[in-house]
Short mmCIF file of C-alpha atoms and ligand atoms in Angstrom, two decimals:
data_model
loop_
_atom_site.label_atom_id
_atom_site.label_comp_id
_atom_site.label_asym_id
_atom_site.label_seq_id
_atom_site.Cartn_x
_atom_site.Cartn_y
_atom_site.Cartn_z
CA MET D 1 0.00 0.00 0.00
CA SER D 2 1.26 3.44 -0.95
CA THR D 3 2.45 5.69 1.84
CA GLU D 4 3.05 8.71 -0.39
CA GLY D 5 0.90 11.82 -0.49
CA PRO D 6 -1.93 13.09 1.69
CA LEU D 7 -4.67 10.71 2.86
CA VAL D 8 -7.92 12.29 1.66
CA LEU D 9 -11.53 11.34 2.34
CA GLY D 10 -13.73 12.19 -0.68
CA ILE D 11 -17.50 12.66 -0.53
CA GLU D 12 -19.73 12.86 -3.61
CA SER D 13 -23.49 13.52 -3.67
CA SER D 14 -24.21 15.72 -6.70
CA CYS D 15 -26.73 13.47 -8.41
CA ASP D 16 -27.99 9.96 -7.61
CA GLU D 17 -24.82 8.29 -6.30
CA THR D 18 -23.62 8.65 -2.70
CA GLY D 19 -19.87 8.10 -2.99
CA VAL D 20 -17.29 7.94 -0.22
CA ALA D 21 -13.65 7.07 -0.86
CA PHE D 22 -10.17 7.12 0.62
CA VAL D 23 -7.26 8.12 -1.62
CA ARG D 24 -3.61 8.52 -0.68
CA GLY D 25 -1.81 10.63 -3.30
CA THR D 26 -2.89 8.87 -6.50
CA THR D 27 -3.66 5.51 -4.87
CA LEU D 28 -7.24 4.42 -4.34
CA LEU D 29 -7.68 2.70 -0.99
CA ALA D 30 -11.47 2.40 -0.78
CA ASP D 31 -14.40 3.38 -2.98
CA ALA D 32 -17.90 2.86 -1.56
CA VAL D 33 -20.92 3.86 -3.67
CA ALA D 34 -24.64 3.65 -2.88
CA SER D 35 -26.89 4.42 -5.83
CA SER D 36 -30.53 5.51 -5.83
CA VAL D 37 -30.80 4.95 -9.60
CA GLN D 38 -33.50 2.29 -9.30
CA GLU D 39 -35.71 4.65 -7.27
CA HIS D 40 -35.73 7.04 -10.26
CA ALA D 41 -36.24 4.42 -12.98
CA ARG D 42 -40.03 4.64 -13.10
CA PHE D 43 -39.84 8.43 -13.56
CA GLY D 44 -37.34 8.14 -16.45
CA GLY D 45 -34.97 10.63 -14.82
CA VAL D 46 -33.51 11.66 -11.47
CA VAL D 47 -36.11 13.14 -9.09
CA PRO D 48 -34.17 15.67 -6.99
CA GLU D 49 -36.13 15.22 -3.75
CA VAL D 50 -35.87 11.44 -3.94
CA ALA D 51 -32.11 11.73 -4.56
CA SER D 52 -31.60 14.08 -1.57
CA ARG D 53 -33.51 11.75 0.77
CA ALA D 54 -31.51 8.74 -0.50
CA HIS D 55 -28.21 10.58 0.13
CA LEU D 56 -29.34 11.37 3.66
CA GLU D 57 -30.13 7.71 4.35
CA ALA D 58 -27.00 6.35 2.62
CA MET D 59 -24.36 8.82 3.84
CA ILE D 60 -23.37 7.35 7.22
CA PRO D 61 -23.51 3.66 6.14
CA THR D 62 -21.44 4.53 3.04
CA ILE D 63 -18.83 6.37 5.15
CA GLU D 64 -18.66 3.33 7.46
CA ARG D 65 -18.27 0.98 4.48
CA ALA D 66 -15.42 3.08 3.04
CA CYS D 67 -13.62 3.09 6.42
CA ALA D 68 -13.92 -0.68 6.67
CA GLU D 69 -12.71 -1.20 3.09
CA ALA D 70 -9.70 1.09 3.56
CA GLY D 71 -8.89 -0.25 7.01
CA SER D 72 -8.68 3.40 8.06
CA ARG D 73 -10.35 5.51 10.67
CA LEU D 74 -11.75 8.94 9.86
CA ALA D 75 -9.25 10.33 12.36
CA ASP D 76 -6.39 9.12 10.09
CA VAL D 77 -7.23 11.47 7.20
CA ASP D 78 -5.21 14.57 6.38
CA ALA D 79 -8.10 16.33 4.66
CA VAL D 80 -11.75 16.02 3.68
CA ALA D 81 -12.76 16.78 0.07
CA VAL D 82 -16.35 17.13 -1.08
CA THR D 83 -18.19 17.96 -4.31
CA SER D 84 -19.45 21.49 -3.79
CA GLY D 85 -20.92 21.74 -7.31
CA PRO D 86 -22.24 21.62 -9.94
CA GLY D 87 -25.23 19.31 -9.42
CA LEU D 88 -28.64 19.12 -7.77
CA ALA D 89 -28.76 21.70 -4.97
CA GLY D 90 -30.49 19.51 -2.38
CA ALA D 91 -28.31 16.51 -3.16
CA LEU D 92 -25.09 18.55 -2.97
CA MET D 93 -26.16 19.99 0.38
CA VAL D 94 -26.21 16.54 1.99
CA GLY D 95 -22.61 15.79 0.98
CA VAL D 96 -21.38 19.28 1.88
CA ALA D 97 -23.04 19.09 5.31
CA ALA D 98 -21.58 15.63 5.95
CA ALA D 99 -18.09 16.73 4.91
CA LYS D 100 -18.28 19.82 7.12
CA ALA D 101 -19.41 17.70 10.07
CA VAL D 102 -16.55 15.20 9.65
CA ALA D 103 -13.90 17.89 9.08
CA TRP D 104 -15.16 20.03 11.97
CA ALA D 105 -15.40 17.12 14.41
CA LEU D 106 -11.88 15.91 13.56
CA GLY D 107 -10.25 19.33 13.20
CA LYS D 108 -9.21 18.54 9.61
CA PRO D 109 -9.10 20.94 6.62
CA LEU D 110 -12.09 20.95 4.26
CA TYR D 111 -11.77 21.26 0.46
CA GLY D 112 -14.84 21.90 -1.72
CA VAL D 113 -14.05 20.74 -5.25
CA ASN D 114 -15.66 20.84 -8.69
CA HIS D 115 -17.47 17.67 -9.78
CA LEU D 116 -16.52 18.13 -13.45
CA CYS D 117 -12.82 18.61 -12.74
CA ALA D 118 -13.05 15.58 -10.44
CA HIS D 119 -14.33 13.48 -13.38
CA VAL D 120 -11.24 14.52 -15.34
CA CYS D 121 -8.98 13.80 -12.36
CA ALA D 122 -10.38 10.29 -11.69
CA ASP D 123 -7.92 8.76 -14.13
CA VAL D 124 -4.89 9.62 -11.96
CA LEU D 125 -6.02 6.62 -9.89
CA ASP D 126 -5.59 4.35 -12.92
CA HIS D 127 -2.77 5.94 -14.90
CA GLY D 128 -0.90 8.29 -12.52
CA PRO D 129 -0.49 12.08 -12.72
CA LEU D 130 -2.15 13.78 -15.70
CA PRO D 131 0.12 14.78 -18.57
CA GLU D 132 -0.20 18.58 -18.55
CA PRO D 133 -1.27 20.36 -20.61
CA THR D 134 -3.94 17.94 -21.78
CA VAL D 135 -7.23 18.34 -23.61
CA ALA D 136 -10.06 16.77 -21.62
CA LEU D 137 -13.44 15.65 -22.88
CA LEU D 138 -16.00 15.41 -20.11
CA VAL D 139 -19.29 13.70 -20.95
CA SER D 140 -21.84 13.05 -18.24
CA GLY D 141 -25.59 13.07 -17.64
CA GLY D 142 -25.67 16.80 -16.97
CA HIS D 143 -22.60 18.16 -18.78
CA THR D 144 -20.60 17.93 -21.98
CA ASN D 145 -17.41 19.99 -21.94
CA LEU D 146 -14.19 20.23 -23.87
CA LEU D 147 -11.43 21.55 -21.62
CA LEU D 148 -7.85 22.67 -21.83
CA VAL D 149 -6.19 21.52 -18.61
CA ARG D 150 -2.84 23.14 -17.89
CA ASP D 151 -2.97 22.14 -14.22
CA ILE D 152 -5.83 20.06 -12.83
CA ALA D 153 -5.69 21.82 -9.46
CA ASP D 154 -5.16 25.34 -10.77
CA ASP D 155 -5.80 25.98 -14.42
CA VAL D 156 -8.78 24.49 -16.26
CA GLN D 157 -10.08 26.42 -19.27
CA SER D 158 -13.33 25.74 -21.11
CA LEU D 159 -12.93 25.39 -24.89
CA GLY D 160 -16.55 24.48 -25.53
CA ALA D 161 -19.68 22.92 -24.07
CA THR D 162 -23.10 21.74 -25.09
CA VAL D 163 -25.46 24.51 -26.13
CA ASP D 164 -28.53 22.41 -25.25
CA ASP D 165 -28.76 18.79 -23.97
CA ALA D 166 -25.83 17.00 -22.41
CA ALA D 167 -24.75 13.81 -24.20
CA GLY D 168 -25.96 11.60 -21.33
CA GLU D 169 -29.31 13.35 -21.34
CA ALA D 170 -29.67 12.56 -25.07
CA PHE D 171 -28.93 8.86 -24.34
CA ASP D 172 -31.56 8.84 -21.60
CA LYS D 173 -34.21 10.54 -23.78
CA VAL D 174 -33.61 8.40 -26.87
CA ALA D 175 -33.68 5.21 -24.77
CA ARG D 176 -37.03 6.25 -23.38
CA LEU D 177 -38.37 6.82 -26.89
CA LEU D 178 -37.20 3.34 -27.91
CA GLY D 179 -38.79 1.79 -24.81
CA LEU D 180 -35.39 0.83 -23.35
CA PRO D 181 -34.91 0.94 -19.56
CA TYR D 182 -33.46 3.86 -17.55
CA PRO D 183 -30.63 4.82 -17.33
CA GLY D 184 -30.56 5.07 -21.10
CA GLY D 185 -26.80 5.09 -21.72
CA PRO D 186 -26.08 1.47 -20.76
CA SER D 187 -29.33 0.28 -22.45
CA ILE D 188 -28.46 1.95 -25.75
CA ASP D 189 -24.88 0.72 -25.49
CA GLN D 190 -26.18 -2.87 -25.17
CA ALA D 191 -28.84 -2.57 -27.89
CA ALA D 192 -26.34 -0.92 -30.26
CA ALA D 193 -24.04 -3.94 -30.05
CA GLN D 194 -26.60 -5.92 -32.13
CA GLY D 195 -27.24 -3.07 -34.63
CA ASP D 196 -25.67 -1.49 -37.70
CA PRO D 197 -24.21 1.98 -36.98
CA ARG D 198 -24.49 2.89 -40.68
CA ALA D 199 -28.15 1.88 -41.01
CA ILE D 200 -29.44 5.46 -40.54
CA THR D 201 -27.51 8.70 -41.00
CA PHE D 202 -28.48 10.93 -38.10
CA PRO D 203 -27.28 14.57 -37.97
CA ARG D 204 -23.99 15.57 -36.35
CA GLY D 205 -24.79 18.77 -34.39
CA LEU D 206 -22.70 21.94 -34.90
CA THR D 207 -20.39 20.41 -37.50
CA ALA D 208 -21.59 22.38 -40.57
CA ARG D 209 -19.12 24.99 -41.80
CA LYS D 210 -21.36 27.94 -40.74
CA ASP D 211 -21.71 26.51 -37.21
CA LEU D 212 -17.99 25.85 -36.84
CA GLU D 213 -17.23 29.56 -37.04
CA ARG D 214 -19.02 30.31 -33.76
CA HIS D 215 -19.19 26.86 -32.20
CA ARG D 216 -15.97 25.11 -33.17
CA PHE D 217 -15.71 23.20 -29.90
CA ASP D 218 -19.33 23.35 -28.76
CA PHE D 219 -21.81 20.48 -28.96
CA SER D 220 -25.54 20.19 -29.63
CA PHE D 221 -27.57 17.02 -29.15
CA SER D 222 -31.11 18.30 -29.20
CA GLY D 223 -31.38 18.26 -33.03
CA LEU D 224 -30.11 14.69 -33.05
CA LYS D 225 -32.71 13.66 -30.49
CA THR D 226 -35.47 15.31 -32.56
CA ALA D 227 -34.19 13.56 -35.71
CA VAL D 228 -34.45 10.19 -33.94
CA VAL D 229 -37.99 11.01 -32.73
CA ARG D 230 -39.07 11.98 -36.27
CA TRP D 231 -37.50 8.89 -37.83
CA VAL D 232 -39.26 6.60 -35.36
CA GLN D 233 -42.61 8.40 -35.72
CA GLU D 234 -42.49 8.14 -39.52
CA ARG D 235 -41.91 4.39 -39.33
CA GLU D 236 -44.76 4.04 -36.84
CA ARG D 237 -47.10 6.07 -39.06
CA ALA D 238 -46.20 3.81 -41.98
CA GLY D 239 -47.02 0.82 -39.78
CA GLU D 240 -43.47 -0.52 -40.07
CA PRO D 241 -41.57 -2.15 -37.18
CA ILE D 242 -38.82 -0.12 -35.46
CA PRO D 243 -35.37 -1.70 -35.84
CA ILE D 244 -34.36 -0.79 -32.28
CA ALA D 245 -30.80 -2.10 -32.49
CA ASP D 246 -30.11 -0.18 -35.72
CA VAL D 247 -31.62 3.06 -34.36
CA ALA D 248 -29.58 2.67 -31.14
CA ALA D 249 -26.36 1.92 -33.04
CA SER D 250 -26.85 4.80 -35.51
CA PHE D 251 -27.67 7.26 -32.72
CA ASN D 252 -24.71 6.04 -30.65
CA GLU D 253 -22.45 6.44 -33.68
CA ALA D 254 -23.59 10.05 -34.24
CA VAL D 255 -22.81 10.95 -30.61
CA ALA D 256 -19.44 9.18 -30.54
CA ASP D 257 -18.47 10.66 -33.92
CA VAL D 258 -19.06 14.28 -32.86
CA LEU D 259 -17.50 13.90 -29.41
CA THR D 260 -14.30 12.27 -30.64
CA GLY D 261 -14.07 14.43 -33.76
CA LYS D 262 -14.20 17.71 -31.83
CA ALA D 263 -11.90 16.47 -29.06
CA ILE D 264 -9.24 15.53 -31.60
CA ASP D 265 -9.68 18.83 -33.48
CA ALA D 266 -9.06 20.64 -30.17
CA CYS D 267 -5.84 18.66 -29.60
CA LEU D 268 -4.64 19.52 -33.11
CA GLU D 269 -5.65 23.19 -32.81
CA TYR D 270 -3.77 23.63 -29.51
CA GLY D 271 -0.83 21.41 -30.47
CA ILE D 272 -1.50 19.01 -27.58
CA HIS D 273 -0.76 15.31 -27.89
CA ASP D 274 -2.74 14.06 -24.92
CA LEU D 275 -6.47 13.53 -24.57
CA GLN D 276 -8.15 12.60 -21.29
CA ILE D 277 -11.77 11.52 -21.34
CA GLY D 278 -14.10 11.12 -18.37
CA GLY D 279 -17.71 11.21 -17.10
CA GLY D 280 -20.54 8.66 -17.15
CA VAL D 281 -20.91 8.53 -20.95
CA THR D 282 -17.25 7.54 -21.22
CA ALA D 283 -18.46 4.10 -20.13
CA ASN D 284 -19.91 3.80 -23.66
CA SER D 285 -18.15 1.06 -25.58
CA ARG D 286 -18.42 2.69 -29.03
CA LEU D 287 -17.14 6.02 -27.70
CA ARG D 288 -14.15 4.25 -26.14
CA ALA D 289 -13.36 2.28 -29.29
CA LEU D 290 -13.73 5.23 -31.66
CA ALA D 291 -11.65 7.50 -29.42
CA GLU D 292 -8.91 4.87 -29.35
CA GLN D 293 -8.91 4.42 -33.11
CA ARG D 294 -8.98 8.12 -33.97
CA CYS D 295 -6.35 9.07 -31.39
CA ALA D 296 -4.05 6.35 -32.72
CA ASP D 297 -4.56 7.70 -36.27
CA ALA D 298 -3.82 11.28 -35.15
CA GLY D 299 -0.78 10.39 -33.00
CA ILE D 300 -2.56 11.46 -29.81
CA SER D 301 -2.14 9.47 -26.63
CA LEU D 302 -5.50 8.70 -25.04
CA ARG D 303 -6.26 8.11 -21.37
CA VAL D 304 -9.57 6.57 -20.33
CA PRO D 305 -10.25 5.31 -16.79
CA ARG D 306 -11.86 1.96 -16.03
CA VAL D 307 -15.66 2.08 -16.32
CA ARG D 308 -16.29 2.23 -12.56
CA LEU D 309 -14.28 5.46 -12.33
CA CYS D 310 -16.23 7.04 -15.24
CA THR D 311 -19.59 7.19 -13.45
CA ASP D 312 -20.07 9.20 -10.26
CA ASN D 313 -18.05 8.11 -7.22
CA GLY D 314 -16.20 9.50 -4.21
CA ALA D 315 -12.83 8.31 -5.54
CA MET D 316 -12.61 11.07 -8.13
CA VAL D 317 -13.42 13.68 -5.48
CA ALA D 318 -10.74 12.34 -3.14
CA ALA D 319 -8.29 12.17 -6.07
CA LEU D 320 -8.84 15.84 -6.95
CA GLY D 321 -8.74 16.75 -3.25
CA ALA D 322 -5.33 15.05 -2.98
CA GLN D 323 -4.04 17.06 -5.98
CA VAL D 324 -5.26 20.32 -4.44
CA VAL D 325 -3.77 19.46 -1.02
CA SER D 326 -0.46 18.42 -2.62
CA ARG D 327 -0.20 21.83 -4.34
CA GLY D 328 -0.42 23.47 -0.89
CA HIS D 329 -3.74 25.22 -1.54
CA ALA D 330 -5.51 26.83 1.40
CA PRO D 331 -8.60 24.91 2.53
CA SER D 332 -12.11 26.07 1.68
CA SER D 333 -14.07 27.97 4.30
CA PHE D 334 -16.57 26.21 6.59
CA ALA D 335 -19.11 28.57 4.99
CA LEU D 336 -18.56 26.53 1.80
CA PRO D 337 -21.79 26.58 -0.23
CA ALA D 338 -23.43 23.87 -2.31
CA ASP D 339 -23.13 25.61 -5.68
CA SER D 340 -25.46 23.96 -8.19
CA SER D 341 -24.04 25.95 -11.12
CA MET D 342 -20.34 26.03 -10.16
CA PRO D 343 -18.40 26.97 -13.33
CA VAL D 344 -16.01 24.36 -14.68
CA GLU D 345 -13.02 26.71 -14.45
CA MET D 346 -13.46 26.93 -10.66
CA VAL D 347 -11.57 23.82 -9.52
CA GLN D 348 -11.88 24.58 -5.81
CA ALA D 349 -14.55 26.53 -3.98
CA LEU D 350 -13.25 29.06 -1.47
O1 LIG X 1 -21.16 11.18 -14.80
P1 LIG X 1 -22.44 10.50 -14.48
O2 LIG X 1 -22.39 9.20 -13.74
O3 LIG X 1 -23.40 11.45 -13.69
C1 LIG X 1 -23.45 12.83 -13.93
O4 LIG X 1 -22.58 13.56 -13.40
O5 LIG X 1 -24.36 13.21 -14.70
O6 LIG X 1 -23.19 10.29 -15.88
C2 LIG X 1 -24.45 9.67 -15.95
C3 LIG X 1 -24.81 9.55 -17.43
C4 LIG X 1 -26.25 9.06 -17.65
O7 LIG X 1 -26.89 9.93 -18.58
C5 LIG X 1 -26.06 7.67 -18.25
O8 LIG X 1 -27.09 7.32 -19.18
C6 LIG X 1 -24.72 7.84 -18.95
O9 LIG X 1 -23.95 8.60 -18.07
N1 LIG X 1 -24.07 6.54 -19.20
C7 LIG X 1 -23.80 6.07 -20.44
C8 LIG X 1 -23.27 4.76 -20.25
N2 LIG X 1 -23.21 4.50 -18.91
C9 LIG X 1 -23.70 5.60 -18.28
N3 LIG X 1 -23.98 6.62 -21.65
C10 LIG X 1 -23.64 5.89 -22.72
N4 LIG X 1 -23.15 4.63 -22.64
C11 LIG X 1 -22.94 4.03 -21.43
N5 LIG X 1 -22.44 2.79 -21.37
ZN1 LIG X 2 -20.79 13.11 -12.84
#
């Protein structure tokens, strides 16, 4: 077991996963996650009040599980890191309150960190310190961002973001339309494996020449979603069966094509040879395969964490906390807010 670097407790509660982890430096010692995803399934999306209540019920048992897994006591930690935003306000508040309580009771410093930067940082647990500068593609249920990371604890710049739906949101909505279970990403991923990605040509948002002038590194998935809806409705009107696997594969291909295409263009534009990808949608098998193939073709070295570190967890929060602590940053204040719209450039809340 590593003895290098600060021992950090990480707490995550921005959406529907209660995550608690112990990280020392860049070594993951324990990663406990309790998910309320099944409680939201019948609503087809996360219900904020249900998520907050689930965090409240899961927080203490999940902290206890992480302690047992790490063989550590809370009193052993050097610092407590917590997601202070962005995310669902009520859900974030539970994690922030828990982190404050632990840090206050133990007399340890408290670090409020950005959930999106934490997604990018998760991979240090699999592949060591980030090559910097790196371009990072972050694709989750609520966000889709292209970032220039010069220093993961200090200097994260937004190159582009979605102008409407996040990629994960598009997966969830299209899955619902196709009658596939929630959460939509994994369902579409599975259905797509049996389908032909070239069966239907769906639009690639913000890739036309006129759009590239203003939105070179931005994304749009709402037109794609509407195109899938129209295609399915036309087939239904004609009384024809819906080839679910082909629709899923063609939709998945359109998303993976735009995400990887723009990420590689950003690397080339900024002369950067490293691409880091992270966030729940990075669990998608086609996205992973296409990113690998296109990066190899462009001479870019790609880093993708294992699937468990792509979706929400406390490990990524502890990992970013450890980076911030190692840089000697001052802790956040105990007045630390839950900031539902924390900007991606703000790595640490003050
Ligand atoms: O990062 P994450 O766990 O939570 C947020 O911060 O939003 O991302 C959740 C999103 C959901 O929209 C889910 O459908 C999507 O990630 N997702 C996937 C896959 N696994 C999860 N999308 C595509 N393919 C997957 N295999
Ligand atoms: Zn997330």
